[in-house]
Short mmCIF file of C-alpha atoms in Angstrom, two decimals:
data_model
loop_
_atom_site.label_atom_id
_atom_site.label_comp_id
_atom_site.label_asym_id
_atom_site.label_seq_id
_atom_site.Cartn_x
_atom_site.Cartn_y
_atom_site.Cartn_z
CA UNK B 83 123.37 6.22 -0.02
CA UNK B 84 120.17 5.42 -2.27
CA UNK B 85 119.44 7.95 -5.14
CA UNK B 86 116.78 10.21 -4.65
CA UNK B 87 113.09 9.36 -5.46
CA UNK B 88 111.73 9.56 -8.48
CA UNK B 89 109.37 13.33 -8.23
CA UNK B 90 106.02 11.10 -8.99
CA UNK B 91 105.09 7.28 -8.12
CA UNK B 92 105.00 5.37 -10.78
CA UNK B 93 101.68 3.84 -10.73
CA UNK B 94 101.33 0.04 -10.49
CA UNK B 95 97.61 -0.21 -12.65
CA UNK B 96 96.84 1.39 -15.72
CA UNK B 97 93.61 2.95 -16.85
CA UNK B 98 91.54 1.90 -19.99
CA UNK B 99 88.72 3.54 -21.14
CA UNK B 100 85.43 1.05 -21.30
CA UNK B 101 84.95 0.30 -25.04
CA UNK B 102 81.48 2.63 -25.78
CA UNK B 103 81.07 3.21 -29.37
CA UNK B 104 78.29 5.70 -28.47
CA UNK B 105 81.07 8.30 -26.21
CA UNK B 106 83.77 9.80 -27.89
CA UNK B 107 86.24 10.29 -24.92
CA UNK B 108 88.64 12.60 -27.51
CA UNK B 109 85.54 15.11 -27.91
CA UNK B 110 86.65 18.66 -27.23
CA UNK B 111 83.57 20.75 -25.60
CA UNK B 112 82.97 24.57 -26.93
CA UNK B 113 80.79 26.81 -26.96
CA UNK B 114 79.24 25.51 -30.17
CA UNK B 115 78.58 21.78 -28.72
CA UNK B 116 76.55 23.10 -25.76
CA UNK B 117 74.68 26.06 -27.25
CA UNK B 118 73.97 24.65 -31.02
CA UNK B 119 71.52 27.02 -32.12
CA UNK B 120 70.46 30.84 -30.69
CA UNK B 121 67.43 29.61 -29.16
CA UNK B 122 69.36 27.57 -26.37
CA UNK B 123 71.43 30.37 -25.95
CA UNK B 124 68.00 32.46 -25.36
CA UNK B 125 66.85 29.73 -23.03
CA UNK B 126 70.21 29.10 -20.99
CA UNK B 127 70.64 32.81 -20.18
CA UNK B 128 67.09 33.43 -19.42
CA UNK B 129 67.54 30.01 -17.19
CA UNK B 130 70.98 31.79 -15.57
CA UNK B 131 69.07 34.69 -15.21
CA UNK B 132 66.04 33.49 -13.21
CA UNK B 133 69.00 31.78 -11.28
CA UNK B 134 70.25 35.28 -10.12
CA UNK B 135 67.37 36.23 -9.36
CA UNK B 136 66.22 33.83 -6.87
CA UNK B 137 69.60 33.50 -5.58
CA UNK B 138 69.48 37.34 -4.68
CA UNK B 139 65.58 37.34 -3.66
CA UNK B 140 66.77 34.62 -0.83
CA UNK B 141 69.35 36.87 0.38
CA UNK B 142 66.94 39.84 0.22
CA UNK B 143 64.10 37.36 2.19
CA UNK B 144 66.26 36.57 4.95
CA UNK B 145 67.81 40.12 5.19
CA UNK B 146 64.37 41.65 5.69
CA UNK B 147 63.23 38.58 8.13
CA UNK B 148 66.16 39.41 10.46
CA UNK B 149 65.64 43.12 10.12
CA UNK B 150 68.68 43.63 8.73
CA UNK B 151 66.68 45.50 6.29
CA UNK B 152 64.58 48.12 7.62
CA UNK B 153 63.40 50.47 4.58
CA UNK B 154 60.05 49.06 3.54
CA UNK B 155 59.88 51.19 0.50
CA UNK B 156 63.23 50.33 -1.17
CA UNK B 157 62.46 46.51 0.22
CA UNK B 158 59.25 46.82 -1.77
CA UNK B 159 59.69 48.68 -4.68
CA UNK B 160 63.56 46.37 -5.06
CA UNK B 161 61.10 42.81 -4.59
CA UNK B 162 58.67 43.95 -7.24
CA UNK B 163 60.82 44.49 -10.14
CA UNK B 164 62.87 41.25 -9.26
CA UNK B 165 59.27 39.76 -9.29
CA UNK B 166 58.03 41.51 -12.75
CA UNK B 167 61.32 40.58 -14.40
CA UNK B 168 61.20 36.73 -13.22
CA UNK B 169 57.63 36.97 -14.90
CA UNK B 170 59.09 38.27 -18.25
CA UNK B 171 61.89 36.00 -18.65
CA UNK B 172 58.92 33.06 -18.07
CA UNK B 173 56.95 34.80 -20.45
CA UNK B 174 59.84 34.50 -23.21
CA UNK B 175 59.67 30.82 -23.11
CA UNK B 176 56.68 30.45 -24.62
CA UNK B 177 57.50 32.52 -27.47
CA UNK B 178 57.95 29.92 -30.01
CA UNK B 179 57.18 26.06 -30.01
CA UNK B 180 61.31 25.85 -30.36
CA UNK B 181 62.03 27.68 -27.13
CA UNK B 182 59.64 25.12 -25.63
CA UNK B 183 61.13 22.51 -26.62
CA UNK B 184 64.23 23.29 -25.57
CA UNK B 185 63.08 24.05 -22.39
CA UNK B 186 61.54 20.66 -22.16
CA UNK B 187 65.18 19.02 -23.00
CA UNK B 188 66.91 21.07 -20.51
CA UNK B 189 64.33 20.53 -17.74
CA UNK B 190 62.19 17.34 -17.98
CA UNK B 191 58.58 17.69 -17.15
CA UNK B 192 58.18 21.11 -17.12
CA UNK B 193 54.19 22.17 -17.59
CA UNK B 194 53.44 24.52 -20.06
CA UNK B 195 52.31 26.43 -17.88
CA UNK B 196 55.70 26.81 -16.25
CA UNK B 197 54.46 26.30 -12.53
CA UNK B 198 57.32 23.82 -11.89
CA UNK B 199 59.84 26.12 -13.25
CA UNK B 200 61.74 26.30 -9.73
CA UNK B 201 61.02 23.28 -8.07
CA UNK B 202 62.41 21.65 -11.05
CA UNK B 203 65.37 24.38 -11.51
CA UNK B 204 65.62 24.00 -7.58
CA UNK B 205 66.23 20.01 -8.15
CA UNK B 206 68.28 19.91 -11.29
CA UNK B 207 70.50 22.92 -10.19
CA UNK B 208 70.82 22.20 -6.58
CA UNK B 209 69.18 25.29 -5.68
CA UNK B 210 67.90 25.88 -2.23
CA UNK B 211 65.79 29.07 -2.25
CA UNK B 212 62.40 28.64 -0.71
CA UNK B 213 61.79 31.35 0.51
CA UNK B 214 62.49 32.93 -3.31
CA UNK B 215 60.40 30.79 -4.67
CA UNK B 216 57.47 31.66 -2.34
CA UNK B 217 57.56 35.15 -2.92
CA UNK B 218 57.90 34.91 -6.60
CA UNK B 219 54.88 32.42 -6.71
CA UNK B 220 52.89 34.81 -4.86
CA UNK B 221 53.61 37.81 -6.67
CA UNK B 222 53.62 40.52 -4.37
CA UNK B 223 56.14 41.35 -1.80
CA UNK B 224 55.75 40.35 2.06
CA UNK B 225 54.74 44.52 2.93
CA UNK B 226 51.96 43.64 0.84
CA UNK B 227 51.20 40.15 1.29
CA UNK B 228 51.09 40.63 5.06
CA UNK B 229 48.86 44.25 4.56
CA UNK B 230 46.40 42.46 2.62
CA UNK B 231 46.09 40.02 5.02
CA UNK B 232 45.95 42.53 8.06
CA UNK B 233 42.84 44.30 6.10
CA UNK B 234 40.94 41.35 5.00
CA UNK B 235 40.45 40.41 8.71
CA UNK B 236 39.69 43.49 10.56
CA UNK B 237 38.03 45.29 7.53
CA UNK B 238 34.98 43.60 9.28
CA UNK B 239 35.26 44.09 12.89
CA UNK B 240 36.20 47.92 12.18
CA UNK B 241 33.18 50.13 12.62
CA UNK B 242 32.50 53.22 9.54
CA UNK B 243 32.17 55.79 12.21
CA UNK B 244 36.15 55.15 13.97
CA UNK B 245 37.59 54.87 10.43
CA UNK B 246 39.91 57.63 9.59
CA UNK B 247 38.77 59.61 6.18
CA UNK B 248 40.83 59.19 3.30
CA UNK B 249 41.56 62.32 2.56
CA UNK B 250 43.01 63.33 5.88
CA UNK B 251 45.38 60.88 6.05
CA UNK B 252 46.40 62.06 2.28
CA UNK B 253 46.72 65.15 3.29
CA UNK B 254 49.75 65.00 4.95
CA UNK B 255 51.53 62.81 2.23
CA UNK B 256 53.96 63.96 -0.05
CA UNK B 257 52.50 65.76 -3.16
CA UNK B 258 54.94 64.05 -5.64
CA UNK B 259 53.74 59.81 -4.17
CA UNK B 260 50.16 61.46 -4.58
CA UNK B 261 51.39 62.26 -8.18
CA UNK B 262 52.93 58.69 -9.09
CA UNK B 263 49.82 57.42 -7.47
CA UNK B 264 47.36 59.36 -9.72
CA UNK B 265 49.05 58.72 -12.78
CA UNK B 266 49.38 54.57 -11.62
CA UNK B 267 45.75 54.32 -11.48
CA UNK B 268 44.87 56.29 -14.62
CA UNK B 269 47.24 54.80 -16.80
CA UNK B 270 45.61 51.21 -15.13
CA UNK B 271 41.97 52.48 -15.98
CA UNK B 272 43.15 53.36 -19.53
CA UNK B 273 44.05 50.16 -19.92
CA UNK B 274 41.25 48.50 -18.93
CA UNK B 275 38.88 51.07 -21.31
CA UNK B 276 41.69 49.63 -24.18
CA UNK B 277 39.62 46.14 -23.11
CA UNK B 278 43.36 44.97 -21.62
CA UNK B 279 42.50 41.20 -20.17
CA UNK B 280 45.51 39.06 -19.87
CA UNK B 281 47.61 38.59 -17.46
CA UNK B 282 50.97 40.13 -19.20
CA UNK B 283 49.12 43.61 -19.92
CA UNK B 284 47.38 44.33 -16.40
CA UNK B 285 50.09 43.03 -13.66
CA UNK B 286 52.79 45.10 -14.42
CA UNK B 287 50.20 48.18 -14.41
CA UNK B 288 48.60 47.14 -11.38
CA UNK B 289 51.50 46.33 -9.60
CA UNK B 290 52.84 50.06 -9.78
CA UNK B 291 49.42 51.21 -8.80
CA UNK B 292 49.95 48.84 -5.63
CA UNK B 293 53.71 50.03 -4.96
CA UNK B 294 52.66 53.90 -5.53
CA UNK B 295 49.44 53.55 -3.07
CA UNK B 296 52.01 51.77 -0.57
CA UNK B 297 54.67 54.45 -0.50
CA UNK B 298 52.03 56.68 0.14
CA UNK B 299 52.26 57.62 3.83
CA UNK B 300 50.80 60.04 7.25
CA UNK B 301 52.90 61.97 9.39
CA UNK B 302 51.19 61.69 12.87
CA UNK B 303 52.99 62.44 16.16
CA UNK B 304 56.43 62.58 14.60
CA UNK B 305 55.77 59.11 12.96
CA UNK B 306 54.67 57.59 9.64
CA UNK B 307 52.10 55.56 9.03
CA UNK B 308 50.81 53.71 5.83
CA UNK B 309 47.75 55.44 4.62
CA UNK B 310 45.02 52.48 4.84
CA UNK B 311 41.77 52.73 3.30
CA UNK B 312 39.30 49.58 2.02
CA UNK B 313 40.10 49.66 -1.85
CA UNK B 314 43.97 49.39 -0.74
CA UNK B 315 43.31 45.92 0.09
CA UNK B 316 40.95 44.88 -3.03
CA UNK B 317 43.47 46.03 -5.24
CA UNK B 318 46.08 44.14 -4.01
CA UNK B 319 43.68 40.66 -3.79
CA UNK B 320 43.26 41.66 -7.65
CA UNK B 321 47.43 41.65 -7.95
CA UNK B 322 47.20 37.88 -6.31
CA UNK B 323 45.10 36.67 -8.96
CA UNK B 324 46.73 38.24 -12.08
CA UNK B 325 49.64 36.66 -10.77
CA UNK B 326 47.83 33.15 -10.47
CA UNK B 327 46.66 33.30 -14.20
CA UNK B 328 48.13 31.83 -16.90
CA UNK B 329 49.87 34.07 -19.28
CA UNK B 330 47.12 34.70 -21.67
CA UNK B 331 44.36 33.45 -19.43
CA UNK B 332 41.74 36.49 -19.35
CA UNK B 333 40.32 37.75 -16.62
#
């Protein structure tokens, strides 16, 4: 009877490595090879971070597509913070020329105006999200969106002697949304008296005005419905084009 087998093959072709004077195959990787300095540490979390958030934002899309989310409010107010904080992590690239540049290392081609931020993160990172990266490039959730939409084309075909009055519709709201609402709007209109232009001093602002005005609802026959009244919908078309400025761009 034949001893037992040797526990591994013994292997009939050896390996070489290819003689490259320019790779060190004996390099050990840390922490201090990949993030040299604290700015690509700045950039590669802000990079992992806009990662999370369109990861989530896709799961969040396709959860309220299928109705497996029903609250509009929560779905609202939830999308527009992921939304303002995707727009302050871009914002931090562009604080120095050094944070561009390593931007520019880690993700070829990028515009300065960091428009192809996700297609290119999408490519490099093997990131399918499109339905995160159409609601971040719009800049408003799809309650929104879709309401401004609704308005724009029956604002016209609606006759001024059917439409409901304002104030009867508010008066039936809850006093503390009709609070959060007031204050929204006045803290917007002191900004604009401070002369506040760009883009990264109004959208935030208005954006709360819009979320405020949208939780702001009617009880009628046992049901709510979203208070609707012409300004609604010209204050959101205002939030769509703070969000397509550029950073400082004025408007």
């Amino acid at each position: 009877m034949s001893g037992l087998p040797a526990y591994a093959p013994t292997a009939t072709t050896s390996y070489t490595p290819a003689d490259n004077p320019n790779v060190n195959f004996h390099q050990e990787f840390s922490r201090a090879t990949l993030l040299p300095t604290t700015v690509h540490k700045a950039v590669y979390e802000s990079l992992c971070e806009i990662f999370s958030i369109a990861t989530v934002l896709e799961m969040i899309e396709n959860s309220f597509l299928k109705d497996y989310i029903t609250d509009k409010e929560k779905y609202t107010s939830t999308v527009m913070r992921m939304i303002n904080q995707y727009q302050m992590l871009l914002k931090g690239f562009g604080k120095t020329p050094t944070h561009k540049s390593v931007l520019a290392e880690i993700l070829p081609g990028i515009e300065d105006t960091h428009d192809n931020l996700l297609p290119l993160m999408q490519e490099k990172f093997r990131l399918h999200v499109p339905l995160a990266i159409e609601r971040l490039t719009s800049g408003v959730p799809a309650t929104i969106q879709h309401f401004h939409t609704v308005v724009e084309s029956t604002s016209e075909a609606k006759d001024e002697s059917t439409t409901q009055p304002p104030g009867s519709a508010s008066a039936s709201a809850s006093a503390r949304l009709v609070a959060e609402a007031t204050g929204s709007f006045i803290t917007l209109m002191d900004a604009l008296k401070l002369n506040y232009k760009t883009k990264s001093q109004l959208h935030p602002l208005l954006s709360d005005l819009v979320v405020s005005l949208n939780d702001l609802v009617s009880k009628e026959n046992d049901s709510s419905k979203p208070i609707d009244f012409p300004g609604k919908s010209k204050l959101v078309g205002w939030l769509i084009k703070l969000n397509n400025l550029e950073e400082n761009q004025d408007i």
